[in-house]
Coordinates of C-alpha atoms in Angstrom, one line a residue:
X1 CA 46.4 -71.0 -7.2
X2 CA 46.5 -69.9 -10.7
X3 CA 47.4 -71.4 -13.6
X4 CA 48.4 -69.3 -16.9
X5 CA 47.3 -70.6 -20.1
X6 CA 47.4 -69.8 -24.0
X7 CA 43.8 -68.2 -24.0
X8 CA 43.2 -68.4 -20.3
X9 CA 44.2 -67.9 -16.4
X10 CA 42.5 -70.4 -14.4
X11 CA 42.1 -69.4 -10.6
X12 CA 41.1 -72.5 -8.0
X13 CA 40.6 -70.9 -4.7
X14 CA 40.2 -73.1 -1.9
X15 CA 38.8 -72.6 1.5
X16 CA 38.5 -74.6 4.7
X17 CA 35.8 -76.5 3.0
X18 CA 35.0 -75.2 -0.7
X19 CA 36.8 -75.2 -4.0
X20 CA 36.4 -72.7 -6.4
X21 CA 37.4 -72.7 -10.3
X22 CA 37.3 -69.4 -12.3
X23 CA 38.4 -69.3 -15.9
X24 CA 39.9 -65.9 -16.5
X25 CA 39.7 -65.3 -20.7
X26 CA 43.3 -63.5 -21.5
X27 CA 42.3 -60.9 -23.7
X28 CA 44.0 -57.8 -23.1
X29 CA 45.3 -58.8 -19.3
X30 CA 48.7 -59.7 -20.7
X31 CA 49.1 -56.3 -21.5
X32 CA 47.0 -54.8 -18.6
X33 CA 49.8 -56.8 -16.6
X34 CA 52.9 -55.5 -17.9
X35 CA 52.0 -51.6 -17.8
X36 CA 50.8 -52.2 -14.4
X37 CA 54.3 -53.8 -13.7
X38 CA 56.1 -51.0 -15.7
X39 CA 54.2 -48.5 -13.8
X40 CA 55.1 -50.0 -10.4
X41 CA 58.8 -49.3 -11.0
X42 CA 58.3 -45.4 -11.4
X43 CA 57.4 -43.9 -8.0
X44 CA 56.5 -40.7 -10.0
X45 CA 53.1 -42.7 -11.5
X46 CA 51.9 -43.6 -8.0
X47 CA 52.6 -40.0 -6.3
X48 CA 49.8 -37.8 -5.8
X49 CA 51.2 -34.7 -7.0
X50 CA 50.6 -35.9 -10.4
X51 CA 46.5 -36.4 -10.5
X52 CA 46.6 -38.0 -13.8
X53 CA 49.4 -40.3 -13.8
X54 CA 47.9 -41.2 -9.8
X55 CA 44.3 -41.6 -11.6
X56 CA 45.6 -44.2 -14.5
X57 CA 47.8 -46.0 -11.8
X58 CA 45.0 -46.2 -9.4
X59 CA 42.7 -47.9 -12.3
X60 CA 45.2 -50.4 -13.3
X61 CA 45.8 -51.3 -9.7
X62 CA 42.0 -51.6 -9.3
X63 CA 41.3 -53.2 -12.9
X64 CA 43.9 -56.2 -11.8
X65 CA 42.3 -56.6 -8.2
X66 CA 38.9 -56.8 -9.5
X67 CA 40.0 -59.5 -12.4
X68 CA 42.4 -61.4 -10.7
X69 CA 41.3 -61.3 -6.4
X70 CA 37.8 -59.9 -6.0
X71 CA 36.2 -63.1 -7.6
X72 CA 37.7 -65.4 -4.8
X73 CA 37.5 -63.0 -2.2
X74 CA 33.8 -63.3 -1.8
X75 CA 34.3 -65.4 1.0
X76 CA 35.2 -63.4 4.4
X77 CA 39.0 -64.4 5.3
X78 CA 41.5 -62.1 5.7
X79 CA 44.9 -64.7 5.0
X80 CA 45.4 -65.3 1.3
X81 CA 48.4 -67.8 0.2
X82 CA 48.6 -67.0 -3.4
X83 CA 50.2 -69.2 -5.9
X84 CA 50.9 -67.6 -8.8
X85 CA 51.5 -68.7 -12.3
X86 CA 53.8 -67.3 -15.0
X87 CA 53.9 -62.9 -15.5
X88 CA 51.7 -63.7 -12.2
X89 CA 54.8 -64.5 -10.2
X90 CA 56.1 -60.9 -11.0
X91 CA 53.1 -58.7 -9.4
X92 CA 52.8 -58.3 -5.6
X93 CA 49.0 -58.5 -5.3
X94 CA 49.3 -56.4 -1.7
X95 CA 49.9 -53.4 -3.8
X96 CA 46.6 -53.6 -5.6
X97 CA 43.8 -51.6 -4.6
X98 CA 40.4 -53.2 -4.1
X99 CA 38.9 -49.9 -5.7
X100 CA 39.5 -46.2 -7.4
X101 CA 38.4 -43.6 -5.5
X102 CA 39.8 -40.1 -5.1
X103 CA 42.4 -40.2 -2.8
X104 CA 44.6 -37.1 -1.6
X105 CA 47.5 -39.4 -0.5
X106 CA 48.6 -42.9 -0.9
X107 CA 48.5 -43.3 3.1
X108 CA 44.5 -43.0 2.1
X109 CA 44.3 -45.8 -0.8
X110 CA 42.5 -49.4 0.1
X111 CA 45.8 -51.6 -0.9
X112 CA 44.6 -55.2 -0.4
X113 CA 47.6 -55.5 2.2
X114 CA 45.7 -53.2 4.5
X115 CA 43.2 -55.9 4.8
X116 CA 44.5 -58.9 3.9
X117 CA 46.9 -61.3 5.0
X118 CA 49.4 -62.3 2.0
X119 CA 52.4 -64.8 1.8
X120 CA 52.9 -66.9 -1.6
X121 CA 54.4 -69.8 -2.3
X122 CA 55.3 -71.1 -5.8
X123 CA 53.6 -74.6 -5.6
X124 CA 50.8 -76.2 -4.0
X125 CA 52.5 -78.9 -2.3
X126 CA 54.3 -77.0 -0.7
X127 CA 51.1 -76.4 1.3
X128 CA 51.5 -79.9 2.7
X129 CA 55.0 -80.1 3.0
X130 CA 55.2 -76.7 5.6
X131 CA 56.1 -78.4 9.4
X132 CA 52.7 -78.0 11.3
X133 CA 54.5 -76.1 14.4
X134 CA 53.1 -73.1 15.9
X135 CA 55.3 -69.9 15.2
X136 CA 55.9 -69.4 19.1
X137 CA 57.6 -72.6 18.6
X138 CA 60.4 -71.0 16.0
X139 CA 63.6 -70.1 17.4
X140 CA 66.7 -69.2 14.9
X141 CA 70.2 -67.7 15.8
X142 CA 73.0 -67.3 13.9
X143 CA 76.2 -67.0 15.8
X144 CA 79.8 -66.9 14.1
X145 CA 82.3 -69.5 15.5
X146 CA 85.7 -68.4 15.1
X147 CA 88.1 -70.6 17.3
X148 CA 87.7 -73.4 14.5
X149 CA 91.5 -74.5 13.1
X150 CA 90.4 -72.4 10.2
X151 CA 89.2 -69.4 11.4
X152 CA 92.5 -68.9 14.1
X153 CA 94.0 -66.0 11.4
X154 CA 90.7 -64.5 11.5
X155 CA 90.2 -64.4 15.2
X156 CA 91.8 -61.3 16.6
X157 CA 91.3 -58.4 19.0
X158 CA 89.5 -56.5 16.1
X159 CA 86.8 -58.5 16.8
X160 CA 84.8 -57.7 20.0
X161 CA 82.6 -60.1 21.9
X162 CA 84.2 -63.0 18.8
X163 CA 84.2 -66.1 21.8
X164 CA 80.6 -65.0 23.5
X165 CA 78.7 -65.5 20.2
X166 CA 77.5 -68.8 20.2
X167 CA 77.1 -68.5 24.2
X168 CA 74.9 -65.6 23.9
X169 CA 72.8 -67.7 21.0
X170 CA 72.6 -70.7 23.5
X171 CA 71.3 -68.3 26.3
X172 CA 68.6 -66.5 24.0
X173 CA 67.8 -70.6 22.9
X174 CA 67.5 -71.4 26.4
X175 CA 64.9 -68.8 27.5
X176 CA 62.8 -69.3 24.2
X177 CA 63.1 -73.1 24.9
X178 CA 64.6 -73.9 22.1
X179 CA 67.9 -76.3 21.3

């Protein structure tokens, strides 16, 4: 989790068993931030037909993963829930690369997603509050129902398959064992 202050980020990483604190002094990352964020907009800076705009792009990438990541990453994992902190909340950390190297193509660059696990969430309750049920477990289906008082203008011929909907919905439900 960081936490963005006047003259400093602080970082808490916690694992299965440890916490971590890191005290991150601002200086110039506000800055290193935003052209990193301006340069993510423009394809052109991060295509490799353009060695020096790939180089600088490639070193602010870099210069953010080693600040912000590499000091709580010194334990092996390879899931990261990041919660993120003010500008934070604006950079996807699965675009930064873990180092700057000479690559021909981007296909070839050591993005952190290529390695790494990476949801966020935006608070640290939230960690808590998340229903402990396995993902096999999930089952979601949307189905229109248009024979509602309501909806009887709507439902026509011009819509194929309108009544079998929610009974197709129920049928997936069924074989997923769901409700």
């Amino acid at each position: 989790e960081y936490f963005w202050g006047k003259e400093a980020i602080h970082v808490f990483a916690v694992y299965q068993e440890h916490l971590h604190h890191h005290r991150l002094a601002l200086k110039n990352r506000p800055q290193m931030l935003q052209q990193y964020l301006k340069d993510l907009k423009d394809p052109a800076k991060a295509e490799s037909n353009n060695p020096q705009a790939l180089a600088n792009f490639q070193y602010e990438s870099s210069g953010l993963y080693n600040i912000l990541l590499k000091p709580i990453l010194f334990l092996k994992t390879n899931k990261l829930i990041i919660i993120p902190d003010g500008p934070l909340g604006y950079l996807p950390c699965e675009s930064l690369c873990k180092s700057v190297a000479n690559y021909s193509h981007s296909g070839d660059r050591d993005y952190l997603i290529k390695s790494h696990e990476v949801r966020y969430l935006y608070a640290s309750h939230l960690l808590w509050e998340q229903p402990r049920r396995a993902a096999a477990d999930l089952f979601a289906a949307y189905a229109p129902d248009f024979t509602g008082p309501s909806s009887q203008s709507r439902a026509s011929n011009s819509l194929p398959g309108k009544l079998q909907n929610q009974a197709l919905a129920k049928q997936i439900a069924q074989q997923w064992k769901g409700e």
